[in-house]
Amino acid sequence: MTVTLVPPPAPLPTRTAPPSRPLDVLGVPGQTNLDHAASAPCARAAADAVAELLPWYASVHRGAGALSRRCTLAYERARQTVGDFFGARPGDHVVFTRNTTDALNLLARALPAGTTVVTFAGEHHANLLPWPRGSVRLPVPASPAEAVRALDAALTELRRDATPGTAGAGRSAGPPVLVAVTGASNVTGERWPVAELAAVARRHAARIAVDAAQLAPHAPVDVAALGVDYLAVSGHKLYAPFGAGVLLGRGDWLDAAPPYLAGGGATSHVGDATHEVRWADGPARHEAGTPNLLGAVALAAVCAALADADRDELHAREQALLARLRRGLAGLPHVVELRTFGPDAPRVGIVSFVVAGRDSAEMAAELAARHDVGVRDGLFCAHPLARRLLAEAAARSGRTDLPPTALRASLGLGSTAGDVDRLLAALAELG
Ligand SMILES: Cc1ncc(COP(=O)(O)O)c(C=O)c1O
């Protein structure tokens, strides 16, 4: 076997041939991908950034060679770019993880002892299951305003019940409280009132973490502007398909916590005795092991491309497609949409629905086999919410033949009116 050494391209930061349309996405002609909420396709920006770095591919933070130094630089630049994109403040850490699930599990492990976590039952499992026993799960609210009221009431009660005088790691005396909410639902696409919930949390000296896995691909998210303490995102939902995610947020809890993983890269000193170890501060503390360089660089490239893009225009385009999709679904007599809030609540480009009298898994399989349309089916890793919304859909529609699981169509960069129409035509035929 021969190994070809590819001559490396020009050093960073010069890009000899900047892509003209960095937010184009890769795909396969003839396949209609309406499953962006699960994993988005690869953006040209991500593919180009990876291709440019691949010849230099070497260790990160572990080598003195030119290749390794360049990779270390690229990794740390990616951290900076991602932090800037999400509005990181001085003192925030940007920790690269595998995905949102990993990011929220890391945060769960970093909570100061005695922290109470408050969530809503409408969360994705990634934002329901990592939290410690004793967490408070509020019922799914009927509107964004009710979410704000319910949180206010819950935090008032928690603070009243707290032992007076307990020193906490929060911003005031009292046991720490973390509110953990989604930015946009992966089931309905409905947006949650993040800034208002953050204001309530602040008033009660609680911190707030936002699961932005579904919001960040569709709308600008700035932790400083929103008043959010922690943010979790997945690169593979943000057009960077290389398995990197991010936990961004306040450094103090993260620096005080035991490392998420123990191992190389997370230490500043290891002595001869078994447990003689000083852990690093900063993101490195929670990034033991060789990091996902390509994932971080791909994600940063998409963040940079989105930062340069006209987000209002992207939003308007997606909303027009979403309206077309929802109008079309509403026109199909056998289709019932799932929703938590009112029909006009703000949403990102995600719609879940059921086809009365038809099994959702079978429908998804037929859409793929007969129409080359990819959608998701099931309960979308949000079982409590999906079950509730299916029951609500049955009550609203008065139908007794709704299936026990749903279908989900989700839009993103590269989605077209043709994609939407293809799904609608297929549903009309199969339903
Ligand atoms: C709202 C939300 N949070 C968290 C996750 C988990 O993301 P990941 O599987 O990338 O960890 C998802 C994935 O679908 C999601 O939609």
Short mmCIF file of C-alpha atoms and ligand atoms in Angstrom, two decimals:
data_model
loop_
_atom_site.label_atom_id
_atom_site.label_comp_id
_atom_site.label_asym_id
_atom_site.label_seq_id
_atom_site.Cartn_x
_atom_site.Cartn_y
_atom_site.Cartn_z
CA MET A 1 0.00 0.00 0.00
CA THR A 2 1.32 3.45 -0.81
CA VAL A 3 0.67 6.44 1.36
CA THR A 4 0.39 9.73 -0.45
CA LEU A 5 1.40 12.84 1.40
CA VAL A 6 -0.85 15.61 0.21
CA PRO A 7 0.91 18.97 0.18
CA PRO A 8 -0.70 21.17 2.80
CA PRO A 9 -2.62 24.24 1.75
CA ALA A 10 -1.66 27.77 2.79
CA PRO A 11 -1.41 28.35 6.54
CA LEU A 12 -4.30 29.64 8.57
CA PRO A 13 -6.00 32.05 8.50
CA THR A 14 -5.69 32.58 4.74
CA ARG A 15 -8.35 30.82 2.75
CA THR A 16 -7.17 30.73 -0.85
CA ALA A 17 -10.59 29.96 -2.26
CA PRO A 18 -13.36 31.03 0.08
CA PRO A 19 -16.59 29.19 -0.69
CA SER A 20 -19.03 31.50 -2.37
CA ARG A 21 -22.10 30.00 -0.66
CA PRO A 22 -21.01 28.65 2.70
CA LEU A 23 -24.56 27.89 3.83
CA ASP A 24 -25.38 25.65 0.89
CA VAL A 25 -25.89 22.14 2.19
CA LEU A 26 -24.68 18.89 0.71
CA GLY A 27 -27.21 16.26 -0.23
CA VAL A 28 -28.20 13.58 -2.67
CA PRO A 29 -30.28 14.58 -5.69
CA GLY A 30 -33.70 12.98 -5.66
CA GLN A 31 -33.78 12.50 -1.88
CA THR A 32 -36.06 14.88 0.01
CA ASN A 33 -34.67 15.26 3.50
CA LEU A 34 -37.29 16.65 5.86
CA ASP A 35 -35.56 15.42 9.00
CA HIS A 36 -33.28 18.32 9.85
CA ALA A 37 -34.30 18.25 13.50
CA ALA A 38 -32.67 14.85 13.93
CA SER A 39 -29.43 15.62 12.10
CA ALA A 40 -29.00 18.45 9.62
CA PRO A 41 -27.08 17.94 6.39
CA CYS A 42 -23.51 19.15 6.10
CA ALA A 43 -23.06 22.81 5.21
CA ARG A 44 -20.52 23.71 2.55
CA ALA A 45 -18.74 25.84 5.17
CA ALA A 46 -18.23 22.80 7.39
CA ALA A 47 -17.12 20.56 4.53
CA ASP A 48 -14.66 23.17 3.26
CA ALA A 49 -13.19 23.84 6.70
CA VAL A 50 -12.66 20.13 7.27
CA ALA A 51 -11.18 19.58 3.82
CA GLU A 52 -8.78 22.47 4.37
CA LEU A 53 -7.61 21.12 7.70
CA LEU A 54 -7.42 17.44 6.85
CA PRO A 55 -3.92 17.53 5.32
CA TRP A 56 -2.71 19.06 8.57
CA TYR A 57 -4.56 16.59 10.71
CA ALA A 58 -2.51 15.84 13.83
CA SER A 59 -2.80 15.87 17.60
CA VAL A 60 -4.39 18.71 19.56
CA HIS A 61 -2.62 20.09 22.66
CA ARG A 62 -0.24 17.16 22.50
CA GLY A 63 2.50 17.84 20.00
CA ALA A 64 5.26 20.31 19.16
CA GLY A 65 5.28 19.68 15.42
CA ALA A 66 4.00 22.23 12.95
CA LEU A 67 0.96 20.12 12.14
CA SER A 68 0.07 19.64 15.75
CA ARG A 69 0.54 23.30 16.54
CA ARG A 70 -1.73 24.25 13.67
CA CYS A 71 -4.37 21.80 14.84
CA THR A 72 -4.18 23.13 18.39
CA LEU A 73 -4.57 26.66 17.05
CA ALA A 74 -7.52 25.64 14.89
CA TYR A 75 -9.18 23.95 17.86
CA GLU A 76 -8.77 26.96 20.15
CA ARG A 77 -9.89 29.32 17.39
CA ALA A 78 -12.97 27.18 16.96
CA ARG A 79 -13.68 27.59 20.68
CA GLN A 80 -13.35 31.35 20.36
CA THR A 81 -15.58 31.51 17.26
CA VAL A 82 -18.28 29.39 18.84
CA GLY A 83 -18.13 31.40 22.05
CA ASP A 84 -18.41 34.69 20.17
CA PHE A 85 -21.28 33.36 18.09
CA PHE A 86 -23.30 32.49 21.17
CA GLY A 87 -22.42 35.67 23.07
CA ALA A 88 -20.07 34.17 25.67
CA ARG A 89 -19.17 36.58 28.49
CA PRO A 90 -15.87 36.96 30.31
CA GLY A 91 -15.73 34.09 32.77
CA ASP A 92 -17.81 31.78 30.61
CA HIS A 93 -16.31 28.50 29.46
CA VAL A 94 -16.90 26.95 26.07
CA VAL A 95 -16.52 23.21 26.58
CA PHE A 96 -16.59 20.96 23.53
CA THR A 97 -18.69 17.87 24.10
CA ARG A 98 -20.07 15.18 21.83
CA ASN A 99 -23.56 16.69 21.55
CA THR A 100 -26.33 18.33 23.58
CA THR A 101 -26.97 15.19 25.61
CA ASP A 102 -23.33 15.12 26.61
CA ALA A 103 -23.34 18.85 27.38
CA LEU A 104 -26.36 18.61 29.69
CA ASN A 105 -24.97 15.51 31.42
CA LEU A 106 -21.76 17.41 32.02
CA LEU A 107 -23.68 20.29 33.53
CA ALA A 108 -25.65 17.85 35.71
CA ARG A 109 -22.37 16.47 37.06
CA ALA A 110 -21.05 19.97 37.72
CA LEU A 111 -23.97 21.13 39.86
CA PRO A 112 -22.99 22.22 43.36
CA ALA A 113 -24.21 19.82 46.03
CA GLY A 114 -27.81 20.45 46.97
CA THR A 115 -28.80 22.09 43.69
CA THR A 116 -32.46 21.78 42.82
CA VAL A 117 -33.16 21.59 39.10
CA VAL A 118 -36.48 22.79 37.75
CA THR A 119 -37.65 21.60 34.32
CA PHE A 120 -40.90 21.26 32.44
CA ALA A 121 -42.34 17.90 31.38
CA GLY A 122 -42.18 19.08 27.77
CA GLU A 123 -38.45 18.60 27.49
CA HIS A 124 -36.44 16.24 25.31
CA HIS A 125 -35.09 13.31 27.35
CA ALA A 126 -31.65 14.94 27.19
CA ASN A 127 -33.03 17.71 29.36
CA LEU A 128 -35.18 15.50 31.60
CA LEU A 129 -33.07 12.52 32.51
CA PRO A 130 -29.61 13.82 33.54
CA TRP A 131 -30.87 15.85 36.49
CA PRO A 132 -30.47 14.61 40.04
CA ARG A 133 -33.17 13.08 42.20
CA GLY A 134 -35.29 15.73 43.83
CA SER A 135 -35.54 17.77 40.66
CA VAL A 136 -38.84 19.52 40.10
CA ARG A 137 -40.71 18.71 36.90
CA LEU A 138 -43.41 21.24 36.15
CA PRO A 139 -46.41 20.24 34.02
CA VAL A 140 -46.41 21.10 30.32
CA PRO A 141 -47.84 24.62 30.17
CA ALA A 142 -50.66 25.59 27.80
CA SER A 143 -48.95 28.78 26.64
CA PRO A 144 -45.62 30.59 26.88
CA ALA A 145 -47.17 32.99 29.40
CA GLU A 146 -48.28 30.08 31.55
CA ALA A 147 -44.72 28.71 31.46
CA VAL A 148 -43.45 31.99 32.86
CA ARG A 149 -46.14 32.09 35.56
CA ALA A 150 -45.58 28.46 36.52
CA LEU A 151 -41.84 28.96 36.86
CA ASP A 152 -42.33 32.08 38.94
CA ALA A 153 -44.69 30.22 41.27
CA ALA A 154 -42.38 27.19 41.53
CA LEU A 155 -39.31 29.29 42.33
CA THR A 156 -41.25 31.36 44.86
CA GLU A 157 -42.24 28.17 46.62
CA LEU A 158 -38.75 26.68 46.42
CA ARG A 159 -37.19 29.78 47.90
CA ARG A 160 -39.81 29.94 50.65
CA ASP A 161 -39.20 26.31 51.56
CA ALA A 162 -35.40 26.61 51.47
CA THR A 163 -33.57 26.52 54.76
CA PRO A 164 -32.77 30.14 55.56
CA GLY A 165 -29.12 30.97 55.73
CA THR A 166 -27.80 28.04 53.68
CA ALA A 167 -24.76 29.22 51.80
CA GLY A 168 -25.11 28.32 48.14
CA ALA A 169 -22.97 28.53 45.06
CA GLY A 170 -25.62 30.61 43.30
CA ARG A 171 -25.61 34.37 42.99
CA SER A 172 -27.14 34.89 46.42
CA ALA A 173 -27.44 33.03 49.69
CA GLY A 174 -29.72 30.00 49.53
CA PRO A 175 -29.39 26.58 47.98
CA PRO A 176 -28.56 26.72 44.29
CA VAL A 177 -31.38 26.33 41.82
CA LEU A 178 -30.98 25.62 38.13
CA VAL A 179 -33.84 26.05 35.69
CA ALA A 180 -33.38 23.89 32.59
CA VAL A 181 -35.60 24.64 29.60
CA THR A 182 -35.65 24.14 25.88
CA GLY A 183 -35.32 27.00 23.42
CA ALA A 184 -37.57 25.31 20.87
CA SER A 185 -39.43 22.02 21.13
CA ASN A 186 -38.13 19.15 19.04
CA VAL A 187 -41.70 17.82 18.83
CA THR A 188 -43.66 20.91 17.83
CA GLY A 189 -41.01 23.47 16.93
CA GLU A 190 -42.71 25.87 19.31
CA ARG A 191 -40.40 28.44 20.81
CA TRP A 192 -40.18 28.85 24.54
CA PRO A 193 -40.01 32.31 26.12
CA VAL A 194 -36.36 32.01 27.04
CA ALA A 195 -35.64 35.65 27.89
CA GLU A 196 -38.73 35.88 30.11
CA LEU A 197 -37.92 32.62 31.87
CA ALA A 198 -34.36 33.83 32.37
CA ALA A 199 -35.64 37.04 33.94
CA VAL A 200 -37.80 35.03 36.34
CA ALA A 201 -34.86 32.80 37.22
CA ARG A 202 -32.68 35.83 37.88
CA ARG A 203 -35.31 37.41 40.12
CA HIS A 204 -35.20 34.29 42.27
CA ALA A 205 -31.39 34.08 42.20
CA ALA A 206 -31.62 30.87 40.19
CA ARG A 207 -29.51 30.01 37.17
CA ILE A 208 -30.93 28.93 33.85
CA ALA A 209 -29.66 26.49 31.26
CA VAL A 210 -31.14 26.45 27.77
CA ASP A 211 -31.21 23.37 25.60
CA ALA A 212 -30.73 25.14 22.28
CA ALA A 213 -30.36 21.97 20.20
CA GLN A 214 -33.39 22.93 18.11
CA LEU A 215 -33.36 26.70 18.50
CA ALA A 216 -29.78 27.45 17.48
CA PRO A 217 -30.09 26.03 13.95
CA HIS A 218 -33.02 28.37 13.26
CA ALA A 219 -32.47 31.59 15.19
CA PRO A 220 -29.68 33.67 16.69
CA VAL A 221 -28.99 32.72 20.31
CA ASP A 222 -26.94 35.05 22.51
CA VAL A 223 -26.51 34.03 26.13
CA ALA A 224 -25.64 37.55 27.26
CA ALA A 225 -28.61 39.16 25.55
CA LEU A 226 -30.99 36.47 26.79
CA GLY A 227 -29.61 36.47 30.33
CA VAL A 228 -28.97 32.75 30.14
CA ASP A 229 -26.30 31.07 32.28
CA TYR A 230 -25.70 27.88 30.28
CA LEU A 231 -26.34 26.82 26.73
CA ALA A 232 -26.15 23.38 25.15
CA VAL A 233 -26.04 22.74 21.41
CA SER A 234 -25.29 19.90 19.00
CA GLY A 235 -23.06 20.44 15.98
CA HIS A 236 -24.82 17.75 13.96
CA LYS A 237 -28.07 19.71 14.15
CA LEU A 238 -26.18 22.85 13.13
CA TYR A 239 -24.93 21.57 9.77
CA ALA A 240 -21.59 20.34 11.17
CA PRO A 241 -21.85 16.58 11.02
CA PHE A 242 -18.76 15.58 12.93
CA GLY A 243 -20.04 14.76 16.38
CA ALA A 244 -19.19 17.85 18.38
CA GLY A 245 -21.44 19.73 20.77
CA VAL A 246 -20.95 22.55 23.22
CA LEU A 247 -21.68 23.42 26.80
CA LEU A 248 -21.20 27.14 27.18
CA GLY A 249 -21.65 29.06 30.38
CA ARG A 250 -20.55 30.28 33.78
CA GLY A 251 -17.11 29.02 34.64
CA ASP A 252 -17.37 28.88 38.44
CA TRP A 253 -19.50 25.75 38.81
CA LEU A 254 -17.51 24.05 36.06
CA ASP A 255 -14.17 24.86 37.66
CA ALA A 256 -15.35 23.73 41.08
CA ALA A 257 -16.69 20.39 39.86
CA PRO A 258 -14.79 17.14 39.50
CA PRO A 259 -13.80 16.56 35.88
CA TYR A 260 -16.51 15.04 33.74
CA LEU A 261 -14.00 12.44 32.51
CA ALA A 262 -10.73 11.70 34.27
CA GLY A 263 -7.69 11.41 32.05
CA GLY A 264 -5.03 13.09 29.99
CA GLY A 265 -5.50 16.71 29.09
CA ALA A 266 -7.69 17.44 32.13
CA THR A 267 -4.85 17.67 34.63
CA SER A 268 -2.28 20.28 35.57
CA HIS A 269 -0.23 17.92 37.78
CA VAL A 270 -0.28 14.20 38.52
CA GLY A 271 1.88 12.95 41.38
CA ASP A 272 3.16 9.47 42.14
CA ALA A 273 0.52 8.62 44.71
CA THR A 274 -2.66 7.08 43.32
CA HIS A 275 -4.93 10.03 43.88
CA GLU A 276 -2.42 12.85 43.81
CA VAL A 277 -3.75 14.95 40.98
CA ARG A 278 -4.50 18.59 40.35
CA TRP A 279 -7.19 19.10 37.74
CA ALA A 280 -6.93 21.86 35.18
CA ASP A 281 -9.25 24.85 35.32
CA GLY A 282 -11.15 26.06 32.30
CA PRO A 283 -12.61 23.96 29.49
CA ALA A 284 -9.71 21.50 29.58
CA ARG A 285 -10.93 20.22 32.97
CA HIS A 286 -13.93 18.63 31.26
CA GLU A 287 -12.30 17.66 27.97
CA ALA A 288 -10.08 14.76 28.96
CA GLY A 289 -8.83 12.65 26.08
CA THR A 290 -8.01 13.68 22.53
CA PRO A 291 -10.72 16.08 21.38
CA ASN A 292 -12.87 16.03 18.26
CA LEU A 293 -10.88 18.56 16.28
CA LEU A 294 -12.83 18.21 13.04
CA GLY A 295 -16.14 18.49 14.86
CA ALA A 296 -15.10 21.66 16.61
CA VAL A 297 -13.68 23.22 13.44
CA ALA A 298 -16.73 22.26 11.38
CA LEU A 299 -19.07 23.70 13.98
CA ALA A 300 -17.07 26.92 14.19
CA ALA A 301 -17.13 27.25 10.40
CA VAL A 302 -20.91 27.05 10.38
CA CYS A 303 -21.14 29.54 13.25
CA ALA A 304 -18.92 31.94 11.30
CA ALA A 305 -21.01 31.48 8.17
CA LEU A 306 -24.23 32.06 10.08
CA ALA A 307 -22.75 35.12 11.75
CA ASP A 308 -22.09 36.55 8.27
CA ALA A 309 -25.49 35.60 6.92
CA ASP A 310 -28.68 37.63 6.85
CA ARG A 311 -30.48 35.75 9.62
CA ASP A 312 -33.68 37.74 9.11
CA GLU A 313 -33.81 36.60 5.53
CA LEU A 314 -33.11 32.99 6.45
CA HIS A 315 -35.82 33.19 9.09
CA ALA A 316 -38.37 34.71 6.70
CA ARG A 317 -37.62 32.03 4.12
CA GLU A 318 -38.03 29.22 6.61
CA GLN A 319 -41.23 30.72 8.03
CA ALA A 320 -42.71 30.90 4.53
CA LEU A 321 -41.93 27.21 4.00
CA LEU A 322 -43.29 26.35 7.42
CA ALA A 323 -46.53 28.20 6.68
CA ARG A 324 -46.80 26.35 3.36
CA LEU A 325 -46.30 23.03 5.13
CA ARG A 326 -48.78 23.72 7.90
CA ARG A 327 -51.37 25.06 5.47
CA GLY A 328 -50.96 21.97 3.35
CA LEU A 329 -51.26 19.64 6.35
CA ALA A 330 -54.34 21.50 7.58
CA GLY A 331 -55.90 20.91 4.16
CA LEU A 332 -55.53 17.13 4.45
CA PRO A 333 -58.64 15.85 6.26
CA HIS A 334 -56.93 12.81 7.76
CA VAL A 335 -53.95 14.74 9.22
CA VAL A 336 -53.91 16.21 12.74
CA GLU A 337 -51.06 18.48 13.89
CA LEU A 338 -49.55 18.20 17.37
CA ARG A 339 -49.14 21.35 19.40
CA THR A 340 -48.58 22.50 22.94
CA PHE A 341 -49.45 26.15 22.63
CA GLY A 342 -51.99 27.89 20.38
CA PRO A 343 -51.86 27.42 16.61
CA ASP A 344 -50.19 30.81 16.11
CA ALA A 345 -47.42 30.46 18.70
CA PRO A 346 -43.97 31.24 17.27
CA ARG A 347 -42.22 28.14 15.93
CA VAL A 348 -39.11 27.04 14.17
CA GLY A 349 -39.44 24.84 11.09
CA ILE A 350 -40.64 21.66 12.78
CA VAL A 351 -44.11 20.11 12.60
CA SER A 352 -45.32 16.85 14.10
CA PHE A 353 -48.58 15.28 13.05
CA VAL A 354 -50.50 12.05 12.77
CA VAL A 355 -52.38 10.50 9.91
CA ALA A 356 -55.65 9.19 11.27
CA GLY A 357 -56.06 5.47 10.85
CA ARG A 358 -52.44 4.96 9.75
CA ASP A 359 -49.50 3.66 11.70
CA SER A 360 -46.80 6.34 11.81
CA ALA A 361 -43.85 3.98 11.39
CA GLU A 362 -45.49 2.43 8.35
CA MET A 363 -46.22 5.85 6.92
CA ALA A 364 -42.62 6.96 7.39
CA ALA A 365 -41.38 3.78 5.72
CA GLU A 366 -43.75 4.27 2.78
CA LEU A 367 -42.80 7.92 2.41
CA ALA A 368 -39.17 6.81 2.12
CA ALA A 369 -39.71 3.75 -0.08
CA ARG A 370 -42.26 5.15 -2.48
CA HIS A 371 -41.55 8.85 -2.49
CA ASP A 372 -37.92 9.29 -1.40
CA VAL A 373 -39.08 11.56 1.41
CA GLY A 374 -37.28 11.27 4.75
CA VAL A 375 -39.19 12.16 7.92
CA ARG A 376 -38.98 10.99 11.52
CA ASP A 377 -41.57 8.89 13.32
CA GLY A 378 -42.03 7.86 16.94
CA LEU A 379 -42.19 9.81 20.19
CA PHE A 380 -39.06 11.83 19.40
CA CYS A 381 -37.14 11.18 22.66
CA ALA A 382 -39.73 13.34 24.41
CA HIS A 383 -42.13 10.61 25.50
CA PRO A 384 -44.04 12.47 28.23
CA LEU A 385 -44.67 15.43 25.91
CA ALA A 386 -45.46 13.39 22.80
CA ARG A 387 -47.94 11.17 24.66
CA ARG A 388 -49.66 14.22 26.08
CA LEU A 389 -49.86 15.93 22.69
CA LEU A 390 -51.22 12.80 21.02
CA ALA A 391 -53.99 12.67 23.63
CA GLU A 392 -54.66 16.38 23.12
CA ALA A 393 -54.78 15.92 19.34
CA ALA A 394 -57.34 13.14 19.74
CA ALA A 395 -59.48 15.32 22.01
CA ARG A 396 -59.20 18.37 19.73
CA SER A 397 -59.98 16.48 16.54
CA GLY A 398 -62.60 14.22 18.10
CA ARG A 399 -61.01 11.26 16.28
CA THR A 400 -60.66 7.87 17.89
CA ASP A 401 -58.38 6.40 15.23
CA LEU A 402 -55.17 8.35 15.85
CA PRO A 403 -52.02 6.19 16.08
CA PRO A 404 -49.95 6.03 19.29
CA THR A 405 -46.89 7.63 17.70
CA ALA A 406 -46.41 10.57 15.35
CA LEU A 407 -44.59 11.76 12.25
CA ARG A 408 -42.32 14.79 12.18
CA ALA A 409 -41.23 16.93 9.26
CA SER A 410 -38.47 19.43 9.90
CA LEU A 411 -37.05 22.10 7.63
CA GLY A 412 -33.67 23.72 7.41
CA LEU A 413 -31.18 25.40 5.16
CA GLY A 414 -31.65 23.99 1.69
CA SER A 415 -35.30 23.02 2.18
CA THR A 416 -37.48 24.12 -0.72
CA ALA A 417 -41.13 24.58 -1.57
CA GLY A 418 -40.67 21.54 -3.82
CA ASP A 419 -39.66 19.44 -0.79
CA VAL A 420 -42.75 20.56 1.10
CA ASP A 421 -45.05 19.92 -1.84
CA ARG A 422 -43.58 16.48 -2.37
CA LEU A 423 -44.36 15.51 1.21
CA LEU A 424 -47.87 16.93 0.99
CA ALA A 425 -48.58 15.13 -2.28
CA ALA A 426 -47.25 11.86 -0.85
CA LEU A 427 -49.39 12.21 2.28
CA ALA A 428 -52.45 12.93 0.17
CA GLU A 429 -51.78 9.76 -1.79
CA LEU A 430 -50.89 7.50 1.12
CA GLY A 431 -53.30 8.78 3.73
C1 LIG B 1 -34.44 19.72 22.00
C2 LIG B 1 -33.38 18.66 21.97
N1 LIG B 1 -32.53 18.56 22.98
C3 LIG B 1 -31.56 17.67 23.03
C4 LIG B 1 -31.39 16.78 22.00
C5 LIG B 1 -30.28 15.79 22.06
O1 LIG B 1 -29.40 16.06 21.05
P1 LIG B 1 -28.19 15.06 20.78
O2 LIG B 1 -28.82 13.77 20.35
O3 LIG B 1 -27.43 15.71 19.68
O4 LIG B 1 -27.45 14.93 22.02
C6 LIG B 1 -32.25 16.81 20.91
C7 LIG B 1 -32.10 15.86 19.81
O5 LIG B 1 -32.98 15.63 19.03
C8 LIG B 1 -33.27 17.79 20.90
O6 LIG B 1 -34.11 17.88 19.88
#
